[in-house]
Amino acid sequence: MYDTDTRKVLSALCHGAIFFNFLFISIGMPIIILLTTQDPVVKKNAKEAINFHFNVWLYGIIIGALVIASVGLLGFVGFLWFLVHWGLTIWALFHVLNNSETAFRYPFIFRIV
């Protein structure tokens, strides 16, 4: 049996790493946790966090290109994506801290890892 407190902390670190502004820290933390932990729930949370990072970057590039191409007229789309991005991250944090037995799955993302 795995320690639930350790599971909560590691899962929260995986999902919360996106709050770090440094690129390598935000993606590196879930990768390191994925490679070092033996807990299957934490591994699933780490994979999901890595996939979410890739999706945030992909959608950010697409939305950024649309905003530039429309000379700023689609700026509200960027603001909506900002709200969705942070909202989903906060939702994931609440889930892993309150329900440590199951991994969180982000809706509407492509799963690469």
PDB file of C-alpha atoms in Angstrom:
ATOM      1  CA  MET A   1       0.000   0.000   0.000  1.00  0.00           C
ATOM      2  CA  TYR A   2       1.218   3.480  -0.821  1.00  0.00           C
ATOM      3  CA  ASP A   3       1.259   6.410   1.587  1.00  0.00           C
ATOM      4  CA  THR A   4      -1.704   8.664   0.760  1.00  0.00           C
ATOM      5  CA  ASP A   5       0.018  11.842   1.974  1.00  0.00           C
ATOM      6  CA  THR A   6       3.028  11.211  -0.265  1.00  0.00           C
ATOM      7  CA  ARG A   7       0.679  10.385  -3.125  1.00  0.00           C
ATOM      8  CA  LYS A   8      -1.201  13.666  -2.627  1.00  0.00           C
ATOM      9  CA  VAL A   9       1.967  15.761  -2.489  1.00  0.00           C
ATOM     10  CA  LEU A  10       3.617  14.172  -5.528  1.00  0.00           C
ATOM     11  CA  SER A  11       0.414  14.300  -7.592  1.00  0.00           C
ATOM     12  CA  ALA A  12      -0.157  17.938  -6.618  1.00  0.00           C
ATOM     13  CA  LEU A  13       3.449  18.778  -7.548  1.00  0.00           C
ATOM     14  CA  CYS A  14       2.935  17.193 -10.971  1.00  0.00           C
ATOM     15  CA  HIS A  15      -0.170  19.221 -11.740  1.00  0.00           C
ATOM     16  CA  GLY A  16       0.925  22.373  -9.909  1.00  0.00           C
ATOM     17  CA  ALA A  17       4.307  22.521 -11.647  1.00  0.00           C
ATOM     18  CA  ILE A  18       2.683  24.459 -14.470  1.00  0.00           C
ATOM     19  CA  PHE A  19       2.484  27.427 -12.094  1.00  0.00           C
ATOM     20  CA  PHE A  20       6.284  27.726 -12.308  1.00  0.00           C
ATOM     21  CA  ASN A  21       7.170  30.137 -15.087  1.00  0.00           C
ATOM     22  CA  PHE A  22      10.453  28.505 -15.958  1.00  0.00           C
ATOM     23  CA  LEU A  23       9.941  26.111 -18.854  1.00  0.00           C
ATOM     24  CA  PHE A  24      12.290  23.368 -17.699  1.00  0.00           C
ATOM     25  CA  ILE A  25      11.066  23.401 -14.107  1.00  0.00           C
ATOM     26  CA  SER A  26       7.403  23.224 -15.063  1.00  0.00           C
ATOM     27  CA  ILE A  27       7.832  20.239 -17.391  1.00  0.00           C
ATOM     28  CA  GLY A  28      10.857  18.759 -15.626  1.00  0.00           C
ATOM     29  CA  MET A  29       9.139  18.206 -12.297  1.00  0.00           C
ATOM     30  CA  PRO A  30       6.437  15.818 -13.625  1.00  0.00           C
ATOM     31  CA  ILE A  31       9.048  14.010 -15.744  1.00  0.00           C
ATOM     32  CA  ILE A  32      11.343  13.471 -12.754  1.00  0.00           C
ATOM     33  CA  ILE A  33       8.427  12.306 -10.607  1.00  0.00           C
ATOM     34  CA  LEU A  34       7.282   9.944 -13.380  1.00  0.00           C
ATOM     35  CA  LEU A  35      10.743   8.390 -13.610  1.00  0.00           C
ATOM     36  CA  THR A  36      11.376   8.070  -9.870  1.00  0.00           C
ATOM     37  CA  THR A  37       8.077   7.050  -8.267  1.00  0.00           C
ATOM     38  CA  GLN A  38       6.705   3.531  -7.991  1.00  0.00           C
ATOM     39  CA  ASP A  39       3.136   4.596  -7.156  1.00  0.00           C
ATOM     40  CA  PRO A  40       0.852   3.852 -10.155  1.00  0.00           C
ATOM     41  CA  VAL A  41      -1.571   6.705  -9.354  1.00  0.00           C
ATOM     42  CA  VAL A  42       1.265   9.236  -9.152  1.00  0.00           C
ATOM     43  CA  LYS A  43       2.654   7.904 -12.443  1.00  0.00           C
ATOM     44  CA  LYS A  44      -0.741   8.406 -14.108  1.00  0.00           C
ATOM     45  CA  ASN A  45      -0.981  11.935 -12.694  1.00  0.00           C
ATOM     46  CA  ALA A  46       2.549  12.715 -13.924  1.00  0.00           C
ATOM     47  CA  LYS A  47       1.721  11.482 -17.436  1.00  0.00           C
ATOM     48  CA  GLU A  48      -1.483  13.505 -17.471  1.00  0.00           C
ATOM     49  CA  ALA A  49       0.366  16.639 -16.311  1.00  0.00           C
ATOM     50  CA  ILE A  50       2.995  16.189 -19.045  1.00  0.00           C
ATOM     51  CA  ASN A  51       0.270  15.792 -21.665  1.00  0.00           C
ATOM     52  CA  PHE A  52      -1.468  18.908 -20.352  1.00  0.00           C
ATOM     53  CA  HIS A  53       1.797  20.873 -20.633  1.00  0.00           C
ATOM     54  CA  PHE A  54       2.158  19.855 -24.279  1.00  0.00           C
ATOM     55  CA  ASN A  55      -1.443  20.827 -24.989  1.00  0.00           C
ATOM     56  CA  VAL A  56      -1.066  24.206 -23.270  1.00  0.00           C
ATOM     57  CA  TRP A  57       1.979  24.941 -25.407  1.00  0.00           C
ATOM     58  CA  LEU A  58       0.298  23.757 -28.618  1.00  0.00           C
ATOM     59  CA  TYR A  59      -2.913  25.703 -28.059  1.00  0.00           C
ATOM     60  CA  GLY A  60      -0.909  28.740 -26.940  1.00  0.00           C
ATOM     61  CA  ILE A  61       1.055  28.731 -30.193  1.00  0.00           C
ATOM     62  CA  ILE A  62      -2.116  28.349 -32.268  1.00  0.00           C
ATOM     63  CA  ILE A  63      -4.010  31.052 -30.379  1.00  0.00           C
ATOM     64  CA  GLY A  64      -0.976  33.354 -30.430  1.00  0.00           C
ATOM     65  CA  ALA A  65      -0.708  32.968 -34.208  1.00  0.00           C
ATOM     66  CA  LEU A  66      -4.430  33.705 -34.599  1.00  0.00           C
ATOM     67  CA  VAL A  67      -4.163  36.825 -32.444  1.00  0.00           C
ATOM     68  CA  ILE A  68      -1.175  38.080 -34.438  1.00  0.00           C
ATOM     69  CA  ALA A  69      -2.835  37.246 -37.774  1.00  0.00           C
ATOM     70  CA  SER A  70      -6.005  39.088 -36.776  1.00  0.00           C
ATOM     71  CA  VAL A  71      -3.990  42.111 -35.590  1.00  0.00           C
ATOM     72  CA  GLY A  72      -5.244  41.604 -32.051  1.00  0.00           C
ATOM     73  CA  LEU A  73      -8.936  41.243 -32.864  1.00  0.00           C
ATOM     74  CA  LEU A  74      -8.973  37.709 -31.465  1.00  0.00           C
ATOM     75  CA  GLY A  75      -7.287  38.727 -28.213  1.00  0.00           C
ATOM     76  CA  PHE A  76     -10.329  37.605 -26.237  1.00  0.00           C
ATOM     77  CA  VAL A  77      -9.617  34.014 -27.352  1.00  0.00           C
ATOM     78  CA  GLY A  78      -6.230  34.243 -25.663  1.00  0.00           C
ATOM     79  CA  PHE A  79      -7.882  35.528 -22.510  1.00  0.00           C
ATOM     80  CA  LEU A  80     -10.416  32.667 -22.584  1.00  0.00           C
ATOM     81  CA  TRP A  81      -7.613  30.133 -23.036  1.00  0.00           C
ATOM     82  CA  PHE A  82      -5.793  31.713 -20.085  1.00  0.00           C
ATOM     83  CA  LEU A  83      -8.893  31.208 -17.907  1.00  0.00           C
ATOM     84  CA  VAL A  84      -9.437  27.629 -19.098  1.00  0.00           C
ATOM     85  CA  HIS A  85      -5.772  26.761 -18.596  1.00  0.00           C
ATOM     86  CA  TRP A  86      -5.650  27.995 -14.998  1.00  0.00           C
ATOM     87  CA  GLY A  87      -9.134  26.700 -14.210  1.00  0.00           C
ATOM     88  CA  LEU A  88      -8.286  23.165 -15.321  1.00  0.00           C
ATOM     89  CA  THR A  89      -5.045  23.245 -13.347  1.00  0.00           C
ATOM     90  CA  ILE A  90      -6.821  24.337 -10.168  1.00  0.00           C
ATOM     91  CA  TRP A  91      -9.497  21.679 -10.745  1.00  0.00           C
ATOM     92  CA  ALA A  92      -6.752  19.034 -11.060  1.00  0.00           C
ATOM     93  CA  LEU A  93      -5.121  20.203  -7.831  1.00  0.00           C
ATOM     94  CA  PHE A  94      -8.399  20.009  -5.924  1.00  0.00           C
ATOM     95  CA  HIS A  95      -9.063  16.543  -7.328  1.00  0.00           C
ATOM     96  CA  VAL A  96      -5.699  15.031  -6.407  1.00  0.00           C
ATOM     97  CA  LEU A  97      -5.742  16.569  -2.931  1.00  0.00           C
ATOM     98  CA  ASN A  98      -9.293  15.404  -2.159  1.00  0.00           C
ATOM     99  CA  ASN A  99      -9.340  12.081  -4.009  1.00  0.00           C
ATOM    100  CA  SER A 100      -5.894  10.519  -3.873  1.00  0.00           C
ATOM    101  CA  GLU A 101      -7.018   7.055  -4.991  1.00  0.00           C
ATOM    102  CA  THR A 102      -7.707   8.016  -8.616  1.00  0.00           C
ATOM    103  CA  ALA A 103      -5.682   9.940 -11.153  1.00  0.00           C
ATOM    104  CA  PHE A 104      -7.092  13.141 -12.620  1.00  0.00           C
ATOM    105  CA  ARG A 105      -7.857  13.215 -16.356  1.00  0.00           C
ATOM    106  CA  TYR A 106      -7.971  16.560 -18.121  1.00  0.00           C
ATOM    107  CA  PRO A 107     -10.863  16.902 -20.556  1.00  0.00           C
ATOM    108  CA  PHE A 108     -10.325  17.970 -24.167  1.00  0.00           C
ATOM    109  CA  ILE A 109      -6.592  17.244 -24.461  1.00  0.00           C
ATOM    110  CA  PHE A 110      -4.503  15.074 -26.753  1.00  0.00           C
ATOM    111  CA  ARG A 111      -2.606  12.390 -24.887  1.00  0.00           C
ATOM    112  CA  ILE A 112       0.901  11.893 -26.247  1.00  0.00           C
ATOM    113  CA  VAL A 113       2.631  10.252 -23.267  1.00  0.00           C
TER     114      VAL A 113
END
